[in-house]
mmCIF file of C-alpha atoms and ligand atoms in Angstrom:
data_model
loop_
_atom_site.group_PDB
_atom_site.id
_atom_site.type_symbol
_atom_site.label_atom_id
_atom_site.label_comp_id
_atom_site.label_asym_id
_atom_site.label_seq_id
_atom_site.Cartn_x
_atom_site.Cartn_y
_atom_site.Cartn_z
ATOM 1 C CA UNK A 1 -46.892 -31.859 5.205
ATOM 2 C CA UNK A 2 -44.978 -30.956 2.042
ATOM 3 C CA UNK A 3 -44.203 -27.275 2.655
ATOM 4 C CA UNK A 4 -44.211 -24.644 -0.089
ATOM 5 C CA UNK A 5 -40.694 -23.562 0.765
ATOM 6 C CA UNK A 6 -38.206 -24.993 3.188
ATOM 7 C CA UNK A 7 -34.778 -23.548 3.792
ATOM 8 C CA UNK A 8 -32.054 -26.019 4.711
ATOM 9 C CA UNK A 9 -28.775 -24.328 5.599
ATOM 10 C CA UNK A 10 -25.850 -26.713 5.915
ATOM 11 C CA UNK A 11 -22.658 -26.785 7.969
ATOM 12 C CA UNK A 12 -20.896 -24.502 5.428
ATOM 13 C CA UNK A 13 -23.317 -21.719 6.335
ATOM 14 C CA UNK A 14 -22.837 -22.322 10.063
ATOM 15 C CA UNK A 15 -19.058 -22.187 9.643
ATOM 16 C CA UNK A 16 -19.231 -19.060 7.514
ATOM 17 C CA UNK A 17 -21.446 -17.206 10.036
ATOM 18 C CA UNK A 18 -19.264 -18.341 12.928
ATOM 19 C CA UNK A 19 -16.149 -17.028 11.245
ATOM 20 C CA UNK A 20 -17.782 -13.607 10.820
ATOM 21 C CA UNK A 21 -18.889 -13.617 14.470
ATOM 22 C CA UNK A 22 -15.337 -14.386 15.542
ATOM 23 C CA UNK A 23 -13.855 -11.754 13.212
ATOM 24 C CA UNK A 24 -15.402 -8.956 15.260
ATOM 25 C CA UNK A 25 -16.502 -7.156 12.096
ATOM 26 C CA UNK A 26 -20.291 -7.281 11.646
ATOM 27 C CA UNK A 27 -21.074 -4.501 9.158
ATOM 28 C CA UNK A 28 -20.231 -4.256 5.439
ATOM 29 C CA UNK A 29 -16.742 -5.679 5.044
ATOM 30 C CA UNK A 30 -14.795 -8.456 3.294
ATOM 31 C CA UNK A 31 -17.659 -10.998 3.279
ATOM 32 C CA UNK A 32 -19.968 -8.484 1.588
ATOM 33 C CA UNK A 33 -17.198 -7.755 -0.944
ATOM 34 C CA UNK A 34 -16.760 -11.490 -1.644
ATOM 35 C CA UNK A 35 -20.524 -11.878 -2.137
ATOM 36 C CA UNK A 36 -20.543 -8.909 -4.535
ATOM 37 C CA UNK A 37 -17.748 -10.466 -6.605
ATOM 38 C CA UNK A 38 -19.520 -13.841 -6.757
ATOM 39 C CA UNK A 39 -22.856 -12.264 -7.618
ATOM 40 C CA UNK A 40 -21.392 -10.152 -10.436
ATOM 41 C CA UNK A 41 -20.021 -13.391 -11.861
ATOM 42 C CA UNK A 42 -23.427 -15.125 -11.620
ATOM 43 C CA UNK A 43 -25.013 -12.240 -13.539
ATOM 44 C CA UNK A 44 -22.168 -11.568 -15.972
ATOM 45 C CA UNK A 45 -22.036 -7.899 -14.976
ATOM 46 C CA UNK A 46 -19.043 -5.702 -14.211
ATOM 47 C CA UNK A 47 -20.421 -4.621 -10.838
ATOM 48 C CA UNK A 48 -22.629 -5.922 -8.060
ATOM 49 C CA UNK A 49 -23.443 -3.631 -5.141
ATOM 50 C CA UNK A 50 -24.890 -5.197 -1.981
ATOM 51 C CA UNK A 51 -27.706 -3.454 -0.107
ATOM 52 C CA UNK A 52 -30.004 -4.212 2.823
ATOM 53 C CA UNK A 53 -33.019 -5.631 0.931
ATOM 54 C CA UNK A 54 -34.577 -6.114 -2.473
ATOM 55 C CA UNK A 55 -36.801 -3.116 -1.822
ATOM 56 C CA UNK A 56 -33.740 -1.002 -0.937
ATOM 57 C CA UNK A 57 -32.131 -2.208 -4.186
ATOM 58 C CA UNK A 58 -35.104 -0.921 -6.211
ATOM 59 C CA UNK A 59 -35.303 2.449 -4.423
ATOM 60 C CA UNK A 60 -31.531 2.919 -4.574
ATOM 61 C CA UNK A 61 -31.385 2.137 -8.304
ATOM 62 C CA UNK A 62 -34.267 4.467 -9.174
ATOM 63 C CA UNK A 63 -32.587 7.183 -7.080
ATOM 64 C CA UNK A 64 -29.167 6.566 -8.653
ATOM 65 C CA UNK A 65 -30.772 6.854 -12.109
ATOM 66 C CA UNK A 66 -32.187 10.243 -11.126
ATOM 67 C CA UNK A 67 -35.833 9.139 -11.206
ATOM 68 C CA UNK A 68 -38.151 11.177 -8.995
ATOM 69 C CA UNK A 69 -41.148 13.546 -8.914
ATOM 70 C CA UNK A 70 -42.625 14.179 -12.365
ATOM 71 C CA UNK A 71 -41.315 10.912 -13.794
ATOM 72 C CA UNK A 72 -43.409 7.838 -14.495
ATOM 73 C CA UNK A 73 -42.242 4.235 -14.226
ATOM 74 C CA UNK A 74 -44.036 1.363 -15.965
ATOM 75 C CA UNK A 75 -44.629 -1.554 -13.571
ATOM 76 C CA UNK A 76 -46.560 -4.790 -14.159
ATOM 77 C CA UNK A 77 -50.088 -4.894 -12.694
ATOM 78 C CA UNK A 78 -49.311 -8.374 -11.345
ATOM 79 C CA UNK A 79 -46.320 -8.427 -8.978
ATOM 80 C CA UNK A 80 -45.328 -8.046 -5.337
ATOM 81 C CA UNK A 81 -46.266 -4.636 -3.865
ATOM 82 C CA UNK A 82 -42.603 -3.667 -3.374
ATOM 83 C CA UNK A 83 -42.100 -3.229 -7.156
ATOM 84 C CA UNK A 84 -44.581 -0.339 -7.202
ATOM 85 C CA UNK A 85 -43.891 0.962 -3.695
ATOM 86 C CA UNK A 86 -40.204 1.469 -4.521
ATOM 87 C CA UNK A 87 -41.240 3.833 -7.332
ATOM 88 C CA UNK A 88 -43.656 5.697 -5.041
ATOM 89 C CA UNK A 89 -40.874 6.088 -2.452
ATOM 90 C CA UNK A 90 -38.857 8.161 -4.957
ATOM 91 C CA UNK A 91 -41.772 10.551 -5.560
ATOM 92 C CA UNK A 92 -42.291 9.261 -9.111
ATOM 93 C CA UNK A 93 -45.604 7.986 -10.531
ATOM 94 C CA UNK A 94 -46.414 4.324 -11.144
ATOM 95 C CA UNK A 95 -48.078 3.238 -14.366
ATOM 96 C CA UNK A 96 -49.512 -0.268 -13.963
ATOM 97 C CA UNK A 97 -49.819 -2.205 -17.221
ATOM 98 C CA UNK A 98 -51.012 -5.682 -18.097
ATOM 99 C CA UNK A 99 -48.937 -8.846 -18.211
ATOM 100 C CA UNK A 100 -49.026 -11.750 -20.667
ATOM 101 C CA UNK A 101 -49.681 -15.464 -20.188
ATOM 102 C CA UNK A 102 -46.022 -15.714 -19.077
ATOM 103 C CA UNK A 103 -47.018 -13.740 -15.929
ATOM 104 C CA UNK A 104 -44.545 -10.965 -16.941
ATOM 105 C CA UNK A 105 -44.885 -7.507 -18.560
ATOM 106 C CA UNK A 106 -46.700 -7.587 -21.921
ATOM 107 C CA UNK A 107 -44.464 -5.615 -24.341
ATOM 108 C CA UNK A 108 -47.491 -4.448 -26.390
ATOM 109 C CA UNK A 109 -49.135 -3.056 -23.260
ATOM 110 C CA UNK A 110 -45.857 -1.335 -22.363
ATOM 111 C CA UNK A 111 -45.568 0.197 -25.852
ATOM 112 C CA UNK A 112 -49.102 1.575 -25.529
ATOM 113 C CA UNK A 113 -48.359 3.044 -22.089
ATOM 114 C CA UNK A 114 -45.158 4.923 -22.946
ATOM 115 C CA UNK A 115 -45.695 8.672 -22.747
ATOM 116 C CA UNK A 116 -43.712 11.902 -22.392
ATOM 117 C CA UNK A 117 -43.166 11.399 -18.639
ATOM 118 C CA UNK A 118 -42.071 7.744 -18.866
ATOM 119 C CA UNK A 119 -38.549 7.454 -17.439
ATOM 120 C CA UNK A 120 -38.158 3.724 -16.896
ATOM 121 C CA UNK A 121 -39.683 0.305 -17.500
ATOM 122 C CA UNK A 122 -39.539 -2.240 -14.681
ATOM 123 C CA UNK A 123 -39.864 -5.829 -15.898
ATOM 124 C CA UNK A 124 -40.402 -8.266 -13.016
ATOM 125 C CA UNK A 125 -39.006 -11.758 -13.664
ATOM 126 C CA UNK A 126 -41.852 -13.329 -11.736
ATOM 127 C CA UNK A 127 -41.500 -16.814 -10.193
ATOM 128 C CA UNK A 128 -37.929 -16.959 -11.534
ATOM 129 C CA UNK A 129 -38.936 -16.850 -15.214
ATOM 130 C CA UNK A 130 -37.420 -14.134 -17.382
ATOM 131 C CA UNK A 131 -39.708 -11.518 -18.906
ATOM 132 C CA UNK A 132 -39.625 -11.061 -22.703
ATOM 133 C CA UNK A 133 -36.350 -9.152 -22.682
ATOM 134 C CA UNK A 134 -35.977 -9.081 -26.507
ATOM 135 C CA UNK A 135 -39.036 -6.887 -26.879
ATOM 136 C CA UNK A 136 -38.675 -4.952 -23.609
ATOM 137 C CA UNK A 137 -34.999 -4.068 -24.123
ATOM 138 C CA UNK A 138 -35.802 -2.983 -27.701
ATOM 139 C CA UNK A 139 -38.636 -0.729 -26.464
ATOM 140 C CA UNK A 140 -36.470 0.814 -23.733
ATOM 141 C CA UNK A 141 -33.703 1.397 -26.241
ATOM 142 C CA UNK A 142 -35.974 2.954 -28.879
ATOM 143 C CA UNK A 143 -37.564 5.351 -26.376
ATOM 144 C CA UNK A 144 -34.423 6.105 -24.352
ATOM 145 C CA UNK A 145 -35.872 4.628 -21.157
ATOM 146 C CA UNK A 146 -34.047 3.070 -18.228
ATOM 147 C CA UNK A 147 -34.586 -0.646 -17.788
ATOM 148 C CA UNK A 148 -34.829 -1.519 -14.077
ATOM 149 C CA UNK A 149 -35.151 -5.290 -13.704
ATOM 150 C CA UNK A 150 -36.924 -6.511 -10.577
ATOM 151 C CA UNK A 151 -35.117 -9.850 -10.403
ATOM 152 C CA UNK A 152 -35.919 -10.427 -6.703
ATOM 153 C CA UNK A 153 -37.227 -13.913 -7.574
ATOM 154 C CA UNK A 154 -34.883 -14.769 -10.422
ATOM 155 C CA UNK A 155 -31.223 -15.103 -9.345
ATOM 156 C CA UNK A 156 -29.376 -16.734 -12.232
ATOM 157 C CA UNK A 157 -32.326 -16.974 -14.667
ATOM 158 C CA UNK A 158 -31.348 -16.518 -18.303
ATOM 159 C CA UNK A 159 -32.957 -15.170 -21.449
ATOM 160 C CA UNK A 160 -31.224 -16.473 -24.622
ATOM 161 C CA UNK A 161 -28.303 -17.456 -22.415
ATOM 162 C CA UNK A 162 -27.944 -13.970 -20.960
ATOM 163 C CA UNK A 163 -28.500 -13.609 -17.196
ATOM 164 C CA UNK A 164 -31.341 -11.426 -15.941
ATOM 165 C CA UNK A 165 -30.024 -8.327 -14.224
ATOM 166 C CA UNK A 166 -27.566 -7.777 -17.100
ATOM 167 C CA UNK A 167 -30.038 -6.245 -19.578
ATOM 168 C CA UNK A 168 -30.594 -3.110 -17.515
ATOM 169 C CA UNK A 169 -29.932 -2.476 -13.843
ATOM 170 C CA UNK A 170 -30.750 -5.630 -11.866
ATOM 171 C CA UNK A 171 -32.356 -5.678 -8.406
ATOM 172 C CA UNK A 172 -32.216 -8.879 -6.342
ATOM 173 C CA UNK A 173 -33.494 -9.920 -2.904
ATOM 174 C CA UNK A 174 -32.119 -12.306 -0.278
ATOM 175 C CA UNK A 175 -35.336 -12.326 1.757
ATOM 176 C CA UNK A 176 -35.909 -15.548 3.756
ATOM 177 C CA UNK A 177 -37.973 -17.320 1.074
ATOM 178 C CA UNK A 178 -35.996 -16.360 -2.055
ATOM 179 C CA UNK A 179 -33.791 -18.879 -3.924
ATOM 180 C CA UNK A 180 -30.753 -17.340 -2.195
ATOM 181 C CA UNK A 181 -31.754 -16.392 1.349
ATOM 182 C CA UNK A 182 -30.187 -14.397 4.157
ATOM 183 C CA UNK A 183 -33.325 -13.381 6.044
ATOM 184 C CA UNK A 184 -32.863 -9.842 4.734
ATOM 185 C CA UNK A 185 -30.551 -8.507 2.056
ATOM 186 C CA UNK A 186 -30.382 -7.309 -1.539
ATOM 187 C CA UNK A 187 -28.074 -6.787 -4.502
ATOM 188 C CA UNK A 188 -27.832 -4.505 -7.528
ATOM 189 C CA UNK A 189 -26.092 -5.533 -10.754
ATOM 190 C CA UNK A 190 -24.877 -3.083 -13.397
ATOM 191 C CA UNK A 191 -22.214 -2.549 -16.055
ATOM 192 C CA UNK A 192 -22.299 1.220 -15.513
ATOM 193 C CA UNK A 193 -19.409 2.661 -13.454
ATOM 194 C CA UNK A 194 -21.368 5.802 -12.632
ATOM 195 C CA UNK A 195 -24.418 3.931 -11.356
ATOM 196 C CA UNK A 196 -22.276 1.552 -9.266
ATOM 197 C CA UNK A 197 -20.381 4.494 -7.804
ATOM 198 C CA UNK A 198 -23.562 6.434 -6.902
ATOM 199 C CA UNK A 199 -25.046 3.314 -5.295
ATOM 200 C CA UNK A 200 -21.986 2.774 -3.106
ATOM 201 C CA UNK A 201 -22.218 6.374 -1.904
ATOM 202 C CA UNK A 202 -26.023 6.363 -1.487
ATOM 203 C CA UNK A 203 -26.101 3.152 0.566
ATOM 204 C CA UNK A 204 -23.717 4.634 3.133
ATOM 205 C CA UNK A 205 -25.377 7.961 4.065
ATOM 206 C CA UNK A 206 -24.110 9.617 0.886
ATOM 207 C CA UNK A 207 -20.584 9.479 2.230
ATOM 208 C CA UNK A 208 -17.780 9.719 -0.371
ATOM 209 C CA UNK A 209 -14.903 9.695 2.100
ATOM 210 C CA UNK A 210 -14.870 9.858 5.881
ATOM 211 C CA UNK A 211 -17.253 12.730 6.904
ATOM 212 C CA UNK A 212 -17.482 13.896 3.296
ATOM 213 C CA UNK A 213 -21.256 13.650 2.722
ATOM 214 C CA UNK A 214 -21.724 14.260 -0.985
ATOM 215 C CA UNK A 215 -25.481 13.625 -1.262
ATOM 216 C CA UNK A 216 -28.313 12.904 1.134
ATOM 217 C CA UNK A 217 -28.070 9.137 1.383
ATOM 218 C CA UNK A 218 -29.481 6.340 3.480
ATOM 219 C CA UNK A 219 -28.364 3.362 5.480
ATOM 220 C CA UNK A 220 -28.830 0.641 2.873
ATOM 221 C CA UNK A 221 -25.756 -1.385 3.889
ATOM 222 C CA UNK A 222 -25.729 -5.170 4.102
ATOM 223 C CA UNK A 223 -24.401 -6.785 7.252
ATOM 224 C CA UNK A 224 -21.467 -9.198 7.177
ATOM 225 C CA UNK A 225 -23.707 -11.792 8.831
ATOM 226 C CA UNK A 226 -26.222 -11.657 5.975
ATOM 227 C CA UNK A 227 -23.429 -11.963 3.410
ATOM 228 C CA UNK A 228 -21.989 -14.913 5.356
ATOM 229 C CA UNK A 229 -25.338 -16.731 5.096
ATOM 230 C CA UNK A 230 -25.638 -16.204 1.324
ATOM 231 C CA UNK A 231 -22.036 -16.738 0.202
ATOM 232 C CA UNK A 232 -21.896 -20.540 0.730
ATOM 233 C CA UNK A 233 -25.342 -20.898 -0.925
ATOM 234 C CA UNK A 234 -24.006 -19.049 -3.962
ATOM 235 C CA UNK A 235 -21.170 -21.569 -4.326
ATOM 236 C CA UNK A 236 -23.649 -24.474 -4.638
ATOM 237 C CA UNK A 237 -26.466 -22.533 -6.328
ATOM 238 C CA UNK A 238 -26.136 -24.307 -9.707
ATOM 239 C CA UNK A 239 -27.032 -27.564 -7.981
ATOM 240 C CA UNK A 240 -30.060 -26.019 -6.273
ATOM 241 C CA UNK A 241 -31.331 -24.678 -9.600
ATOM 242 C CA UNK A 242 -30.804 -28.076 -11.237
ATOM 243 C CA UNK A 243 -32.928 -29.719 -8.523
ATOM 244 C CA UNK A 244 -35.677 -27.117 -8.907
ATOM 245 C CA UNK A 245 -35.626 -27.624 -12.700
ATOM 246 C CA UNK A 246 -35.832 -31.396 -12.366
ATOM 247 C CA UNK A 247 -38.757 -31.141 -9.912
ATOM 248 C CA UNK A 248 -40.582 -28.674 -12.168
ATOM 249 C CA UNK A 249 -40.052 -30.907 -15.215
ATOM 250 C CA UNK A 250 -41.302 -33.924 -13.253
ATOM 251 C CA UNK A 251 -44.431 -32.065 -12.063
ATOM 252 C CA UNK A 252 -45.152 -30.972 -15.626
ATOM 253 C CA UNK A 253 -44.735 -34.557 -16.846
ATOM 254 C CA UNK A 254 -47.009 -35.948 -14.113
ATOM 255 C CA UNK A 255 -49.680 -33.245 -14.421
ATOM 256 C CA UNK A 256 -49.789 -33.059 -18.241
ATOM 257 C CA UNK A 257 -53.341 -33.323 -19.549
ATOM 258 C CA UNK A 258 -55.002 -32.814 -16.155
ATOM 259 C CA UNK A 259 -58.420 -31.303 -16.933
ATOM 260 C CA UNK A 260 -58.952 -27.867 -15.420
ATOM 261 C CA UNK A 261 -55.266 -27.052 -15.102
ATOM 262 C CA UNK A 262 -52.908 -24.865 -17.178
ATOM 263 C CA UNK A 263 -49.280 -25.777 -16.516
ATOM 264 C CA UNK A 264 -46.411 -23.247 -16.559
ATOM 265 C CA UNK A 265 -44.988 -23.147 -20.065
ATOM 266 C CA UNK A 266 -41.541 -21.584 -20.320
ATOM 267 C CA UNK A 267 -40.133 -20.804 -23.788
ATOM 268 C CA UNK A 268 -37.152 -22.895 -24.913
ATOM 269 C CA UNK A 269 -34.877 -19.828 -25.082
ATOM 270 C CA UNK A 270 -35.522 -19.050 -21.414
ATOM 271 C CA UNK A 271 -33.918 -20.717 -18.399
ATOM 272 C CA UNK A 272 -36.223 -20.219 -15.432
ATOM 273 C CA UNK A 273 -34.893 -20.821 -11.923
ATOM 274 C CA UNK A 274 -38.314 -21.961 -10.609
ATOM 275 C CA UNK A 275 -38.644 -19.737 -7.562
ATOM 276 C CA UNK A 276 -42.278 -20.863 -7.826
ATOM 277 C CA UNK A 277 -44.016 -23.537 -9.887
ATOM 278 C CA UNK A 278 -47.291 -21.802 -10.628
ATOM 279 C CA UNK A 279 -50.287 -23.375 -12.353
ATOM 280 C CA UNK A 280 -53.562 -21.767 -13.360
ATOM 281 C CA UNK A 281 -56.810 -23.365 -12.219
ATOM 282 C CA UNK A 282 -59.547 -22.898 -14.795
ATOM 283 C CA UNK A 283 -62.495 -22.779 -12.374
ATOM 284 C CA UNK A 284 -61.445 -19.342 -11.039
ATOM 285 C CA UNK A 285 -61.750 -18.723 -7.297
ATOM 286 C CA UNK A 286 -65.099 -20.502 -6.963
ATOM 287 C CA UNK A 287 -66.098 -23.665 -5.096
ATOM 288 C CA UNK A 288 -64.733 -25.885 -7.888
ATOM 289 C CA UNK A 289 -61.720 -23.746 -8.669
ATOM 290 C CA UNK A 290 -58.426 -22.499 -7.316
ATOM 291 C CA UNK A 291 -59.400 -21.962 -3.696
ATOM 292 C CA UNK A 292 -61.077 -25.385 -3.513
ATOM 293 C CA UNK A 293 -57.953 -27.009 -4.957
ATOM 294 C CA UNK A 294 -55.757 -25.223 -2.408
ATOM 295 C CA UNK A 295 -58.008 -26.370 0.468
ATOM 296 C CA UNK A 296 -58.143 -29.930 -0.880
ATOM 297 C CA UNK A 297 -54.368 -30.089 -1.246
ATOM 298 C CA UNK A 298 -53.916 -28.905 2.329
ATOM 299 C CA UNK A 299 -56.088 -31.845 3.452
ATOM 300 C CA UNK A 300 -53.770 -34.112 1.438
ATOM 301 C CA UNK A 301 -50.711 -32.654 3.202
ATOM 302 C CA UNK A 302 -49.549 -30.415 0.353
ATOM 303 C CA UNK A 303 -49.023 -26.704 1.060
ATOM 304 C CA UNK A 304 -49.686 -24.194 -1.736
ATOM 305 C CA UNK A 305 -49.354 -20.436 -2.178
ATOM 306 C CA UNK A 306 -51.228 -17.726 -4.066
ATOM 307 C CA UNK A 307 -48.818 -15.190 -5.544
ATOM 308 C CA UNK A 308 -50.726 -12.943 -5.908
ATOM 309 C CA UNK A 309 -54.449 -12.984 -5.097
ATOM 310 C CA UNK A 310 -54.977 -9.396 -6.313
ATOM 311 C CA UNK A 311 -53.619 -7.051 -8.955
ATOM 312 C CA UNK A 312 -51.762 -4.095 -7.430
ATOM 313 C CA UNK A 313 -54.484 -1.578 -8.294
ATOM 314 C CA UNK A 314 -56.874 -3.624 -6.130
ATOM 315 C CA UNK A 315 -54.947 -3.006 -2.918
ATOM 316 C CA UNK A 316 -56.161 -0.311 -0.510
ATOM 317 C CA UNK A 317 -52.750 1.398 -0.617
ATOM 318 C CA UNK A 318 -52.816 1.778 -4.413
ATOM 319 C CA UNK A 319 -56.533 1.980 -5.303
ATOM 320 C CA UNK A 320 -56.854 5.691 -4.634
ATOM 321 C CA UNK A 321 -53.194 6.689 -4.601
ATOM 322 C CA UNK A 322 -52.783 9.925 -6.603
ATOM 323 C CA UNK A 323 -49.524 8.708 -8.178
ATOM 324 C CA UNK A 324 -50.740 5.231 -9.186
ATOM 325 C CA UNK A 325 -52.271 5.049 -12.676
ATOM 326 C CA UNK A 326 -53.742 1.697 -13.668
ATOM 327 C CA UNK A 327 -54.277 0.731 -17.292
ATOM 328 C CA UNK A 328 -56.815 -2.033 -17.959
ATOM 329 C CA UNK A 329 -55.233 -5.358 -17.023
ATOM 330 C CA UNK A 330 -57.627 -8.203 -17.874
ATOM 331 C CA UNK A 331 -54.874 -10.845 -18.099
ATOM 332 C CA UNK A 332 -53.422 -9.855 -14.718
ATOM 333 C CA UNK A 333 -56.897 -10.033 -13.164
ATOM 334 C CA UNK A 334 -57.469 -13.476 -14.602
ATOM 335 C CA UNK A 335 -54.090 -14.666 -13.295
ATOM 336 C CA UNK A 336 -54.793 -13.271 -9.824
ATOM 337 C CA UNK A 337 -58.035 -15.279 -9.732
ATOM 338 C CA UNK A 338 -56.537 -18.531 -10.988
ATOM 339 C CA UNK A 339 -52.838 -18.830 -10.003
ATOM 340 C CA UNK A 340 -51.671 -21.439 -7.528
ATOM 341 C CA UNK A 341 -48.064 -22.286 -6.649
ATOM 342 C CA UNK A 342 -47.127 -25.890 -5.872
ATOM 343 C CA UNK A 343 -44.035 -26.878 -3.856
ATOM 344 C CA UNK A 344 -40.714 -26.857 -5.739
ATOM 345 C CA UNK A 345 -37.609 -26.299 -3.617
ATOM 346 C CA UNK A 346 -34.235 -27.634 -2.579
ATOM 347 C CA UNK A 347 -35.621 -29.610 0.379
ATOM 348 C CA UNK A 348 -38.209 -31.695 -1.535
ATOM 349 C CA UNK A 349 -37.632 -35.432 -1.166
ATOM 350 C CA UNK A 350 -37.592 -37.985 -3.978
ATOM 351 C CA UNK A 351 -41.195 -39.023 -4.499
ATOM 352 C CA UNK A 352 -42.610 -35.662 -3.377
ATOM 353 C CA UNK A 353 -43.488 -34.546 -6.948
ATOM 354 C CA UNK A 354 -45.430 -37.818 -7.345
ATOM 355 C CA UNK A 355 -47.282 -37.177 -4.057
ATOM 356 C CA UNK A 356 -48.074 -33.579 -5.072
ATOM 357 C CA UNK A 357 -49.280 -34.519 -8.562
ATOM 358 C CA UNK A 358 -51.324 -37.427 -7.214
ATOM 359 C CA UNK A 359 -53.038 -35.127 -4.719
ATOM 360 C CA UNK A 360 -53.789 -32.530 -7.427
ATOM 361 C CA UNK A 361 -55.351 -35.159 -9.686
ATOM 362 C CA UNK A 362 -57.403 -36.602 -6.845
ATOM 363 C CA UNK A 363 -58.775 -33.243 -5.644
ATOM 364 C CA UNK A 364 -59.564 -32.028 -9.173
ATOM 365 C CA UNK A 365 -61.032 -35.414 -10.102
ATOM 366 C CA UNK A 366 -63.385 -35.314 -7.105
ATOM 367 C CA UNK A 367 -64.428 -31.745 -7.981
ATOM 368 C CA UNK A 368 -65.014 -32.822 -11.594
ATOM 369 C CA UNK A 369 -67.219 -35.710 -10.482
ATOM 370 C CA UNK A 370 -69.254 -33.358 -8.253
ATOM 371 C CA UNK A 371 -69.610 -30.888 -11.109
ATOM 372 C CA UNK A 372 -70.816 -33.538 -13.567
ATOM 373 C CA UNK A 373 -73.231 -34.975 -10.983
ATOM 374 C CA UNK A 374 -74.690 -31.524 -10.293
ATOM 375 C CA UNK A 375 -75.270 -31.077 -14.042
ATOM 376 C CA UNK A 376 -77.011 -34.459 -14.267
ATOM 377 C CA UNK A 377 -74.220 -35.870 -16.405
ATOM 378 C CA UNK A 378 -73.420 -39.393 -15.231
ATOM 379 C CA UNK A 379 -70.163 -39.857 -17.103
ATOM 380 C CA UNK A 380 -68.996 -41.208 -20.433
ATOM 381 C CA UNK A 381 -70.255 -44.786 -19.855
ATOM 382 C CA UNK A 382 -73.915 -43.804 -19.410
ATOM 383 C CA UNK A 383 -76.076 -44.424 -22.455
HETATM 384 C C1 LIG B 401 -39.221 -10.138 -2.528
HETATM 385 C C2 LIG B 401 -39.529 -9.194 -3.618
HETATM 386 C C3 LIG B 401 -39.169 -7.834 -3.540
HETATM 387 C C4 LIG B 401 -38.649 -7.194 -2.296
HETATM 388 O O1 LIG B 401 -37.520 -7.775 -1.758
HETATM 389 P P1 LIG B 401 -37.262 -7.594 -0.154
HETATM 390 O O2 LIG B 401 -35.890 -8.147 0.012
HETATM 391 O O3 LIG B 401 -38.301 -8.395 0.538
HETATM 392 O O4 LIG B 401 -37.340 -6.157 0.153
HETATM 393 C C5 LIG B 401 -39.413 -7.043 -4.639
HETATM 394 N N1 LIG B 401 -39.984 -7.530 -5.752
HETATM 395 C C6 LIG B 401 -40.357 -8.816 -5.860
HETATM 396 C C7 LIG B 401 -40.968 -9.299 -7.134
HETATM 397 C C8 LIG B 401 -40.167 -9.698 -4.799
HETATM 398 O O5 LIG B 401 -40.545 -10.967 -4.917
#
């Protein structure tokens, strides 16, 4: 089976974890500080503040920016639930708006959704591809809105050479399946001294100095063990991204022109980090479409994933939520019905892209033959 993601942690990670275990210091300490320094360098920001998860990063940033009840935050209709739930956790309202063919926030839809209560825009750099930060940063600037980047899937991605997480306040995740993985963990990037300072206080029970509790905070600290798992991965991350890029380019080359498939098309000025390689299957969810392709690929030993099968407003937790407001999102709905992620990751073997592409062509080809037969069309050679 070619798995959709496969984490291979080498001897450097084992050594790094062992040295933390032997140090006797398990909570936020020198390893977390070293990870923060390395991460700030990756993102070209003055500060990086480690937290306990990507979700904690989002909630902490919104809180540090003073966003709460009465405010509204613009979130893409097509993303992981945590993007919206982080906003709801602060007491603010969520405004769900449509995305574009790049799977990320559509700047025109954002412009139309901005109102008097809008406090922030949250672009999500989905699948490791940067959102249209030219237009979104311009909009945020013009309307005086905070830009909170959900970069949980996009460590090191760049838009016109500039790293994501450096346009506004960046929120990253080290969940087990992300490009940089600790099991659990998160990071915030910012150039703003005040925001970095508030985050450091908020993540540690609001404590400024020993027993000096300045604000009501939380426990959003990262453990030394989590930092020890990520730090060695960060040192070799460029190589991992290169491998993902090469696999994605190879898949695109092999799958080009496949009928029924729309391949991921990333603009030349954007460097995606290929957290996922996501195609769109034209037949929708039906018997000849996305779900049939996923089932067929499984039979051929190729795992796939659907990120995400529904738009946020379609989930029980958001459908009737009084603080979730959903604008029409026809593109997001179409993507939810047609997206399928194929394996691209550090542990793929040479030849795997060929196996994956061959299986896709075979399954779609068989479906195409069935479709033509059921329409009484016997193929191009019949006369
Ligand atoms: C993973 C993810 C999160 C949440 O990160 P956790 O570390 O799992 O809390 C938020 N947004 C997006 C887009 C994600 O993919």
